[in-house]
Coordinates of C-alpha atoms in Angstrom, one line a residue:
Chain A
X267 CA 113.2 178.8 123.5
X268 CA 110.4 177.3 125.6
X269 CA 108.8 173.9 125.7
X270 CA 105.3 173.6 124.2
X271 CA 103.8 173.0 127.6
X272 CA 105.1 176.3 129.1
X273 CA 103.0 178.4 126.6
X274 CA 99.9 179.8 128.0
X275 CA 96.8 181.5 126.5
X276 CA 97.9 185.1 125.5
X277 CA 101.5 184.1 124.7
X278 CA 102.9 184.5 121.3
X279 CA 105.2 182.1 119.4
X280 CA 107.1 182.2 116.1
X281 CA 106.2 179.5 113.7
X282 CA 107.7 179.4 110.4
X283 CA 108.4 183.0 110.6
X284 CA 105.0 184.2 111.6
X285 CA 103.5 185.3 114.9
X286 CA 100.8 183.2 116.4
X287 CA 99.0 183.9 119.7
X288 CA 97.9 181.0 121.9
X289 CA 94.2 181.1 122.5
X290 CA 93.9 177.8 124.2
X291 CA 96.4 175.3 125.3
X292 CA 95.7 171.8 126.9
X293 CA 98.0 169.0 127.5
X294 CA 97.5 165.2 128.2
X295 CA 99.8 162.5 129.4
X296 CA 100.4 160.1 126.5
X297 CA 102.5 157.2 127.7
X298 CA 105.8 156.5 129.5
X299 CA 105.5 159.7 131.3
X300 CA 105.5 161.7 128.0
X301 CA 102.9 164.2 127.2
X302 CA 101.3 166.0 124.2
X303 CA 99.9 169.5 124.0
X304 CA 97.1 170.7 121.8
X305 CA 96.9 174.5 121.1
X306 CA 94.4 176.9 119.4
X307 CA 96.6 179.4 117.5
X308 CA 95.6 182.7 115.8
X309 CA 98.0 184.3 113.2
X310 CA 98.6 187.9 114.4
X311 CA 98.9 189.1 110.7
X312 CA 96.6 187.1 108.7
X313 CA 93.9 186.1 111.5
X314 CA 94.1 182.5 110.3
X315 CA 93.9 180.0 112.9
X316 CA 95.1 176.2 113.5
X317 CA 95.1 173.7 116.1
X318 CA 98.5 172.0 116.1
X319 CA 99.6 169.2 118.5
X320 CA 103.1 169.2 119.9
X321 CA 105.0 166.9 122.2
X322 CA 105.0 168.7 125.6
X323 CA 108.9 169.0 125.4
X324 CA 109.0 170.4 121.8
X325 CA 111.1 173.6 121.8
X326 CA 109.2 176.6 120.4
X327 CA 110.4 180.1 119.9
X328 CA 108.6 182.7 122.0
X329 CA 108.1 186.3 120.7
X330 CA 108.8 188.7 123.5
X331 CA 106.2 191.6 123.2
X332 CA 105.8 194.8 124.9
X333 CA 103.6 194.4 128.0
X334 CA 101.8 196.9 130.2
X335 CA 99.9 196.4 133.5
X336 CA 96.2 197.1 133.2
X337 CA 93.0 196.7 135.0
X338 CA 89.7 195.6 133.6
X339 CA 87.0 198.3 132.9
X340 CA 84.1 197.0 131.0
X341 CA 82.8 194.9 128.0
X342 CA 81.4 196.6 125.0
X343 CA 80.9 193.7 122.5
X344 CA 83.2 192.6 121.0
X345 CA 85.7 194.6 122.9
X346 CA 87.1 194.0 126.4
X347 CA 88.2 197.5 127.6
X348 CA 91.0 197.7 130.0
X349 CA 92.8 200.9 131.6
X350 CA 96.6 201.3 132.1
X351 CA 98.2 203.4 135.1
X352 CA 97.9 206.6 133.0
X353 CA 94.3 206.0 132.3
X354 CA 94.7 205.1 128.7
X355 CA 92.0 202.9 127.2
X356 CA 93.2 199.6 125.8
X357 CA 90.7 197.6 123.8
X358 CA 91.2 193.8 123.2
X359 CA 89.0 191.8 120.9
X360 CA 87.0 189.1 122.6
X361 CA 88.2 186.5 120.0
X362 CA 91.8 187.3 120.9
X363 CA 91.2 186.6 124.6
X364 CA 90.5 183.0 124.0
X365 CA 90.1 181.0 127.2
X366 CA 91.1 184.1 129.3
X367 CA 87.6 185.7 128.6
X368 CA 86.2 183.0 131.0
X369 CA 87.8 184.5 134.0
X370 CA 87.3 188.4 133.2
X371 CA 84.3 189.6 135.3
X372 CA 83.0 193.0 136.2
X373 CA 84.7 194.4 139.3
X374 CA 87.6 192.1 139.2
X375 CA 90.6 193.4 141.1
X376 CA 93.4 191.5 139.8
X377 CA 96.1 193.5 137.8
X378 CA 96.4 191.9 134.3
X379 CA 99.0 192.3 131.6
X380 CA 98.1 193.6 128.2
X381 CA 100.2 192.2 125.4
X382 CA 101.1 194.3 122.5
X383 CA 102.1 193.4 118.8
X384 CA 103.0 196.2 116.5
X385 CA 101.3 198.7 118.7
X386 CA 98.1 196.9 119.0
X387 CA 96.9 195.0 122.2
X388 CA 96.5 191.4 121.1
X389 CA 95.8 189.6 124.4
X390 CA 95.6 189.8 128.1
X391 CA 97.4 187.5 130.6
X392 CA 96.1 187.0 134.0
X393 CA 97.8 186.2 137.2
X394 CA 98.3 182.4 137.6
X395 CA 96.0 182.2 140.3
X396 CA 92.7 184.2 140.6
X397 CA 89.8 184.1 143.0
X398 CA 86.2 184.0 141.9
X399 CA 82.9 183.4 143.6
X400 CA 80.7 180.5 142.8
X401 CA 77.3 181.7 141.5
X402 CA 75.7 178.2 141.6
X403 CA 76.5 174.7 142.4
X404 CA 74.5 171.6 143.8
X405 CA 74.4 171.5 147.4
X406 CA 77.6 170.3 149.3
X407 CA 78.0 166.6 149.6
X408 CA 78.1 165.7 153.3
X409 CA 81.0 163.7 154.6
X410 CA 83.4 164.2 151.8
X411 CA 86.1 166.6 152.7
X412 CA 88.9 164.9 150.8
X413 CA 88.7 167.2 147.7
X414 CA 88.9 164.2 145.4
X415 CA 85.1 164.1 144.7
X416 CA 84.2 166.8 142.3
X417 CA 81.0 168.5 141.0
X418 CA 80.0 171.2 138.5
X419 CA 80.1 174.9 139.6
X420 CA 79.0 178.1 137.7
X421 CA 80.8 181.4 138.0
X422 CA 78.9 184.7 137.6
X423 CA 79.7 184.9 133.9
X424 CA 78.3 181.3 133.2
X425 CA 81.7 179.6 132.9
X426 CA 81.5 176.2 134.5
X427 CA 84.3 174.2 136.1
X428 CA 84.8 171.2 138.4
X429 CA 85.1 172.0 142.0
X430 CA 85.5 170.0 145.1
X431 CA 82.1 168.5 146.3
X432 CA 82.3 170.4 149.6
X433 CA 82.1 173.9 148.0
X434 CA 78.9 175.9 148.4
X435 CA 77.2 178.8 146.6
X436 CA 78.7 182.1 147.2
X437 CA 82.1 180.6 148.4
X438 CA 85.2 182.1 147.0
X439 CA 87.5 179.7 145.1
X440 CA 91.0 179.8 143.7
X441 CA 91.3 178.9 140.0
X442 CA 94.6 178.2 138.0
X443 CA 94.3 180.3 134.9
X444 CA 96.8 178.2 133.0
X445 CA 94.5 175.1 133.1
X446 CA 91.1 176.8 134.1
X447 CA 91.0 174.2 137.0
X448 CA 90.0 174.6 140.6
X449 CA 92.8 174.9 143.0
X450 CA 91.0 175.2 146.3
X451 CA 89.1 177.2 148.7
X452 CA 90.4 180.8 148.7
X453 CA 92.3 181.6 151.8
X454 CA 91.3 184.3 154.0
Chain B
X170 CA 99.9 158.7 92.3
X171 CA 103.3 158.2 93.8
X172 CA 103.0 155.8 96.5
X173 CA 105.7 156.3 99.3
X174 CA 108.0 153.3 99.0
X175 CA 110.9 154.1 101.3
X176 CA 110.3 154.2 105.0
X177 CA 112.5 155.0 108.0
X178 CA 111.4 154.1 111.4
X179 CA 113.2 155.6 114.4
X180 CA 113.2 153.7 117.8
X181 CA 114.7 154.6 121.1
X182 CA 114.4 151.7 123.8
X183 CA 113.2 153.5 126.8
X184 CA 112.9 150.4 129.1
X185 CA 111.6 146.9 128.8
X186 CA 110.6 145.8 125.2
X187 CA 107.5 147.8 124.4
X188 CA 108.9 150.4 122.1
X189 CA 111.1 148.1 120.0
X190 CA 108.3 145.4 120.1
X191 CA 105.8 147.8 118.3
X192 CA 108.4 149.1 115.9
X193 CA 109.6 145.6 115.0
X194 CA 106.1 144.3 114.3
X195 CA 105.2 147.6 112.3
X196 CA 108.5 147.2 110.2
X197 CA 107.8 143.7 109.2
X198 CA 104.2 144.3 108.4
X199 CA 105.2 147.2 106.2
X200 CA 107.8 145.2 104.6
X201 CA 105.8 142.0 104.1
X202 CA 102.3 142.9 103.6
X203 CA 102.8 146.3 102.0
X204 CA 106.1 145.6 100.1
X205 CA 107.7 148.7 101.4
X206 CA 111.4 149.2 101.7
X207 CA 111.8 149.7 105.5
X208 CA 114.7 150.7 107.6
X209 CA 114.5 150.3 111.4
X210 CA 116.9 152.6 113.2
X211 CA 117.2 151.3 116.8
X212 CA 119.4 152.7 119.6
X213 CA 119.7 149.5 121.6
X214 CA 120.4 146.3 119.6
X215 CA 120.9 144.2 122.8
X216 CA 117.3 144.7 123.9
X217 CA 116.1 144.1 120.3
X218 CA 118.1 140.8 120.3
X219 CA 115.8 139.6 123.2
X220 CA 112.9 139.9 121.0
X221 CA 114.5 138.7 117.8
X222 CA 117.5 136.4 118.1
X223 CA 118.6 137.1 114.6
X224 CA 119.8 140.5 115.6
X225 CA 123.5 140.7 115.9
X226 CA 124.2 143.5 118.3
X227 CA 127.7 144.1 117.1
X228 CA 126.6 144.9 113.5
X229 CA 125.6 148.4 112.7
X230 CA 123.7 147.4 109.6
X231 CA 122.0 144.1 108.8
X232 CA 118.9 142.9 106.9
X233 CA 116.5 140.8 108.9
X234 CA 113.1 139.3 107.8
X235 CA 113.1 141.8 104.9
X236 CA 113.9 144.9 107.1
X237 CA 117.0 146.9 107.1
X238 CA 118.1 147.1 110.8
X239 CA 120.5 150.0 111.6
X240 CA 122.1 150.9 114.9
X241 CA 121.0 154.4 115.8
X242 CA 124.2 156.0 116.9
X243 CA 125.2 159.6 117.6
X244 CA 126.1 160.9 115.1
X245 CA 123.7 159.2 112.9
X246 CA 125.6 157.5 109.8
X247 CA 124.9 159.6 106.7
X248 CA 121.7 158.7 104.9
X249 CA 119.0 160.3 102.7
X250 CA 115.7 160.8 104.4
X251 CA 113.1 158.2 103.3
X252 CA 109.7 159.0 101.6
X253 CA 108.1 158.5 105.0
X254 CA 109.7 158.9 108.4
X255 CA 108.2 157.6 111.5
X256 CA 109.4 158.9 114.7
X257 CA 108.1 156.3 117.3
X258 CA 106.8 157.6 120.5
X259 CA 108.3 161.0 120.3
X260 CA 111.9 159.8 120.3
X261 CA 113.4 163.0 118.8
X262 CA 114.9 162.5 115.5
X263 CA 118.6 163.6 115.0
X264 CA 119.0 167.3 114.1
X265 CA 121.2 166.7 111.2
X266 CA 118.6 164.2 109.8
X267 CA 115.8 166.8 110.3
X268 CA 117.9 169.3 108.4
X269 CA 118.1 166.9 105.5
X270 CA 114.4 166.4 105.8
X271 CA 113.8 170.0 105.2
X272 CA 115.3 169.6 101.7
X273 CA 113.6 166.3 100.9
X274 CA 110.2 167.2 102.5
X275 CA 109.1 163.6 103.5
X276 CA 105.9 162.6 105.3
X277 CA 106.8 162.7 108.9
X278 CA 104.7 160.8 111.3
X279 CA 105.0 160.8 115.1
X280 CA 103.6 157.4 116.2
X281 CA 102.2 157.8 119.6
X282 CA 101.3 155.6 122.6
X283 CA 98.1 153.7 122.8
X284 CA 95.4 155.1 125.0
X285 CA 91.6 154.6 125.3
X286 CA 91.1 158.1 126.6
X287 CA 88.5 160.3 124.8
X288 CA 91.2 163.1 124.1
X289 CA 93.0 160.8 121.6
X290 CA 90.4 161.1 118.9
X291 CA 90.6 164.8 119.1
X292 CA 94.4 164.7 118.7
X293 CA 94.7 162.0 116.0
X294 CA 96.1 163.2 112.7
X295 CA 96.7 166.7 114.1
X296 CA 99.9 168.3 112.9
X297 CA 102.9 170.1 114.4
X298 CA 104.5 173.0 112.3
X299 CA 108.1 172.3 113.2
X300 CA 111.4 173.0 111.4
X301 CA 109.3 174.2 108.4
X302 CA 107.9 170.8 108.1
X303 CA 104.5 169.2 109.1
X304 CA 104.6 166.3 111.6
X305 CA 101.5 164.4 111.9
X306 CA 100.5 162.8 115.1
X307 CA 99.3 159.2 114.7
X308 CA 97.4 157.8 117.8
X309 CA 96.6 154.1 117.9
X310 CA 93.3 153.5 119.5
X311 CA 90.3 151.3 120.1
X312 CA 87.6 153.4 118.4
X313 CA 86.8 154.9 114.9
X314 CA 88.6 158.0 114.6
X315 CA 91.9 156.7 115.8
X316 CA 94.7 154.9 114.1
X317 CA 93.5 151.5 115.2
X318 CA 95.7 148.6 116.6
X319 CA 98.8 146.9 115.4
X320 CA 97.8 143.5 114.1
X321 CA 98.5 141.7 110.8
X322 CA 96.1 139.3 108.9
X323 CA 98.3 136.2 109.9
X324 CA 97.4 136.8 113.5
X325 CA 93.9 135.6 112.8
X326 CA 95.2 132.4 111.6
X327 CA 96.7 131.8 115.0
X328 CA 93.4 132.7 116.6
X329 CA 91.6 130.1 114.6
X330 CA 94.3 127.4 114.6
X331 CA 93.0 123.9 114.8
X332 CA 93.7 121.4 117.6
X333 CA 96.7 119.9 115.8
X334 CA 98.4 123.1 115.6
X335 CA 97.7 124.0 119.0
X336 CA 99.0 120.7 120.4
X337 CA 102.3 121.3 118.3
X338 CA 102.7 124.7 120.0
X339 CA 102.0 123.3 123.4
X340 CA 104.8 120.7 122.8
X341 CA 107.2 123.1 121.4
X342 CA 106.7 125.5 124.4
X343 CA 107.1 122.4 126.8
X344 CA 103.6 122.8 128.2
X345 CA 101.9 119.7 129.6
X346 CA 98.5 118.4 128.2
X347 CA 96.0 119.9 130.4
X348 CA 92.4 119.0 130.9
X349 CA 91.8 122.3 132.8
X350 CA 92.8 125.9 132.3
X351 CA 95.9 127.2 130.6
X352 CA 97.0 130.7 131.7
X353 CA 100.1 132.8 130.8
X354 CA 101.7 135.3 133.2
X355 CA 103.6 138.4 131.9
X356 CA 103.6 141.5 134.2
X357 CA 105.5 143.9 136.0
X358 CA 106.4 143.3 139.7
X359 CA 103.1 143.0 141.4
X360 CA 102.2 142.6 145.2
X361 CA 98.9 141.0 144.3
X362 CA 100.8 138.0 142.7
X363 CA 100.5 135.6 145.6
X364 CA 96.8 136.1 145.9
X365 CA 96.5 135.1 142.2
X366 CA 98.7 132.0 142.4
X367 CA 96.7 130.9 145.5
X368 CA 93.4 131.3 143.8
X369 CA 94.7 129.3 140.7
X370 CA 96.1 126.5 143.2
X371 CA 92.7 126.3 144.8
X372 CA 90.6 126.5 141.6
X373 CA 88.1 123.6 140.9
X374 CA 89.9 122.5 137.8
X375 CA 93.5 122.0 137.3
X376 CA 95.5 124.8 135.9
X377 CA 98.7 125.2 134.1
X378 CA 100.5 128.6 134.5
X379 CA 103.1 129.4 131.8
X380 CA 105.7 131.9 133.1
X381 CA 108.0 133.3 130.6
X382 CA 111.1 134.7 132.0
X383 CA 110.6 138.3 133.1
X384 CA 109.9 140.7 136.0
X385 CA 107.5 138.4 137.7
X386 CA 110.2 135.9 138.4
X387 CA 111.2 137.1 141.9
X388 CA 107.4 137.1 142.9
X389 CA 106.9 133.6 141.5
X390 CA 110.0 132.5 143.3
X391 CA 108.9 134.0 146.7
X392 CA 105.6 132.2 146.5
X393 CA 107.2 128.9 145.4
X394 CA 110.1 129.0 147.8
X395 CA 112.5 128.6 145.0
X396 CA 113.3 129.9 141.5
X397 CA 111.4 128.9 138.4
X398 CA 113.8 128.7 135.7
X399 CA 113.2 128.1 132.1
X400 CA 112.2 124.5 131.7
X401 CA 111.3 123.9 135.4
X402 CA 107.9 122.6 136.3
X403 CA 106.4 122.6 139.8
X404 CA 103.1 121.4 141.1
X405 CA 101.1 123.0 143.9
X406 CA 97.6 121.5 144.4
X407 CA 95.9 121.8 141.2
X408 CA 98.4 124.4 139.7
X409 CA 101.3 123.4 137.6
X410 CA 103.7 126.2 137.1
X411 CA 105.8 126.0 133.9
X412 CA 108.9 128.3 133.5
X413 CA 109.6 129.4 129.9
X414 CA 112.4 131.4 128.5
X415 CA 111.9 134.9 127.3
X416 CA 109.9 134.2 124.1
X417 CA 110.4 135.7 120.7
X418 CA 107.4 137.4 119.3
X419 CA 106.1 134.5 117.1
X420 CA 106.3 132.0 120.1
X421 CA 104.8 134.5 122.4
X422 CA 101.8 135.0 120.0
X423 CA 101.3 131.2 120.0
X424 CA 101.4 131.0 123.7
X425 CA 98.7 133.8 123.9
X426 CA 96.6 132.0 121.4
X427 CA 96.8 128.8 123.4
X428 CA 95.9 130.3 126.7
X429 CA 92.3 130.5 128.2
X430 CA 93.5 133.5 130.1
X431 CA 96.5 135.9 129.6
X432 CA 98.0 138.2 132.1
X433 CA 99.6 140.8 129.9
X434 CA 101.5 144.1 130.4
X435 CA 102.4 147.3 128.6
X436 CA 101.2 147.8 125.1
X437 CA 102.4 145.0 122.9
X438 CA 101.2 141.8 124.6
X439 CA 97.9 143.8 125.6
X440 CA 97.0 144.4 122.0
X441 CA 98.0 140.9 120.8
X442 CA 95.7 139.1 123.3
X443 CA 92.8 141.3 122.3
X444 CA 93.3 140.7 118.6
X445 CA 93.5 137.0 119.3
X446 CA 90.1 137.2 121.0
X447 CA 91.4 135.9 124.4
X448 CA 90.4 137.1 127.8
X449 CA 93.1 139.0 129.7
X450 CA 94.1 140.9 132.8
X451 CA 96.1 144.0 132.0
X452 CA 99.0 145.4 134.1
X453 CA 99.3 148.8 132.7
X454 CA 102.8 150.6 132.6
X455 CA 102.9 152.7 135.7
X456 CA 103.4 156.5 135.3
X457 CA 104.1 159.4 137.4
X458 CA 101.2 160.9 139.4
X459 CA 99.2 157.8 138.7
X460 CA 98.4 159.0 135.0
X461 CA 98.0 155.4 134.1
X462 CA 95.0 154.9 136.3
X463 CA 92.9 157.2 134.1
X464 CA 94.1 155.3 131.1
X465 CA 93.1 152.1 132.7
X466 CA 89.6 153.4 133.7
X467 CA 89.1 154.6 130.1
X468 CA 90.0 151.3 128.6
X469 CA 87.9 149.4 131.0
X470 CA 84.9 151.6 130.4
X471 CA 85.2 150.8 126.6
X472 CA 86.0 147.1 127.0
X473 CA 83.2 146.4 129.5
X474 CA 80.5 148.6 127.9
X475 CA 78.5 145.7 126.2
X476 CA 79.4 143.2 128.7
X477 CA 77.1 141.4 131.2
X478 CA 77.1 143.5 134.2
X479 CA 78.4 140.8 136.8
X480 CA 81.4 140.1 134.4
X481 CA 82.1 143.8 134.0
X482 CA 82.0 144.3 137.8
X483 CA 84.5 141.5 138.3
X484 CA 86.7 142.9 135.6
X485 CA 86.9 146.3 137.1
X486 CA 87.7 145.0 140.5
X487 CA 90.2 142.6 139.3
X488 CA 92.0 145.4 137.3
X489 CA 92.0 148.0 140.0
X490 CA 93.5 145.3 142.4
X491 CA 96.1 144.1 139.9
X492 CA 97.2 147.5 139.2
X493 CA 96.7 149.0 142.8
X494 CA 97.4 146.0 145.1
X495 CA 97.4 148.4 148.1
X496 CA 93.6 148.1 148.0
X497 CA 92.3 146.1 150.7
X498 CA 89.3 144.6 148.8
X499 CA 90.0 140.9 148.2
X500 CA 90.6 139.9 144.6
X501 CA 87.7 138.3 142.8
X502 CA 90.0 135.6 141.0
X503 CA 87.7 132.7 141.8
X504 CA 84.7 134.5 140.6
X505 CA 86.5 135.8 137.5
X506 CA 87.6 132.3 136.6
X507 CA 84.1 130.9 136.8
X508 CA 82.9 133.7 134.4
X509 CA 85.4 132.6 131.7
X510 CA 82.9 131.2 129.3
X511 CA 81.0 134.4 129.0
X512 CA 84.4 136.4 129.1
X513 CA 85.6 134.3 126.1
X514 CA 82.4 135.2 124.1
X515 CA 82.9 138.9 124.9
X516 CA 86.6 138.8 123.9
X517 CA 85.6 137.4 120.5
X518 CA 83.0 140.1 119.9
X519 CA 85.4 142.9 121.1
X520 CA 87.9 141.6 118.6
X521 CA 85.3 141.9 115.8
X522 CA 84.7 145.5 116.8
X523 CA 88.4 146.3 116.8
X524 CA 88.9 144.8 113.4
X525 CA 86.3 147.1 112.0
X526 CA 88.6 150.1 112.4
X527 CA 91.3 148.4 110.4
X528 CA 94.9 147.8 111.6
X529 CA 97.5 150.4 112.4
X530 CA 99.9 149.6 109.7
X531 CA 97.1 149.6 106.9
X532 CA 95.8 153.0 108.3
X533 CA 99.3 154.5 108.2
X534 CA 99.7 153.4 104.7
X535 CA 96.5 154.6 103.6
X536 CA 97.0 158.0 105.3
X537 CA 100.5 158.3 103.5
X538 CA 99.3 157.3 100.2
X539 CA 96.4 160.0 100.4
X540 CA 99.0 162.6 101.3
X541 CA 101.1 162.4 98.2

């Protein structure tokens, strides 16, 4: 069993005997150091969706699925196409990627994991940390180097996120794919 | 339509009196106003007794004020699940009880903590599919689209009490007749306390400060140079400090209604002073990673939205300092006290807004009635 807050986009759980893939997961602190999670789930058999709320420490049953390392090739709407080590083509529907699609860009180098259910690729899991380049953001605020003052930045694919005010256009940044949040300037 | 009649409320006392305070008020309101059969399961009867002296901590089952009070022990004594089961603040129901729920299929509500944050509206009334059941998350809140706040109609009688009633309460509580301000103080330990006491002592008009026994005691004693026990009264310049015992809920409500300004903490007293239409300064329950500061900001943004901007600025500063006393900016207590007339007007209009969203117990009953 895993706690609700440990589930990430792309992972699959058993709810009432059915397999549900997590398309999106967010959590908020409620009170007295407790937290609640809200997920967007898709039923892998019926395609139905639901948005349940769980206590962050609710125990849920993960479904362990076959996985395979893949790299991203191209997007042919509505399919994201990946390639495994033996150059087999693996298609994943855009809808099934959920929030993960925000971080899939042409030319990305990260090795991902394709997740299979009954022989079909149903989601992609990214590394926890990825590096992306800022396509646009307002000019850097002078003087603030604390990283606490934030501003909006846009990636090449149009995805927007909050970054530290000192980040400039063209800079590489680290993003936590579990939360979609800015982690810091890319090292090196 | 079958209206759910039997209700079980489960409460674990984490610390202080917030959890049991909310559960006890909700239980009584369901029993009195809605004539529901209510059983309140509590794991700590000693803490409960501090709020309600009728509780006998040695008795596992007792009836108090029309509510069946049962000691929540492990294992839970055998009982059939009620029509509605309220799990207060995610307290984790006993597994055996949940197994029985899967046969009876009651309405299962997780009553959550109060927060003014925007995400609450998005989470309110969402469900968990767990154990083959549906658990509904019920979030109290300050806006439409939330569960509202916990208040009963009788509270408004306190808010509008006449001078004779107020004088009677003052006498019962042992507070002196005062031509100036009356202020109550209930908070967690707070390094900003000496500045507040000094400001009250130096205020232009006399001030009576009522201090129920609690976690402020050591700070008050340090400033005074000696303890302030229940029944004690000390004068310093224009400030009269009056020590009170730890008050039961009805007496504490009267104190809040009497005062021109209430220092409150946590959730229960914070809600009561708002629904009485009284100005207040809130000491929010501190959380890991300073998660409480976002909640404080969210509340202040709502509370001060339609307020005159000088008053809003003073309130933001005062709350930041009261909750983060390490800040170096000096507390605007004198400024804030001078703004009390306009603050009082705002507190009354804020209460009217809150009332428009209905009260928590009525909203829960309405939800449950619509589910069957």
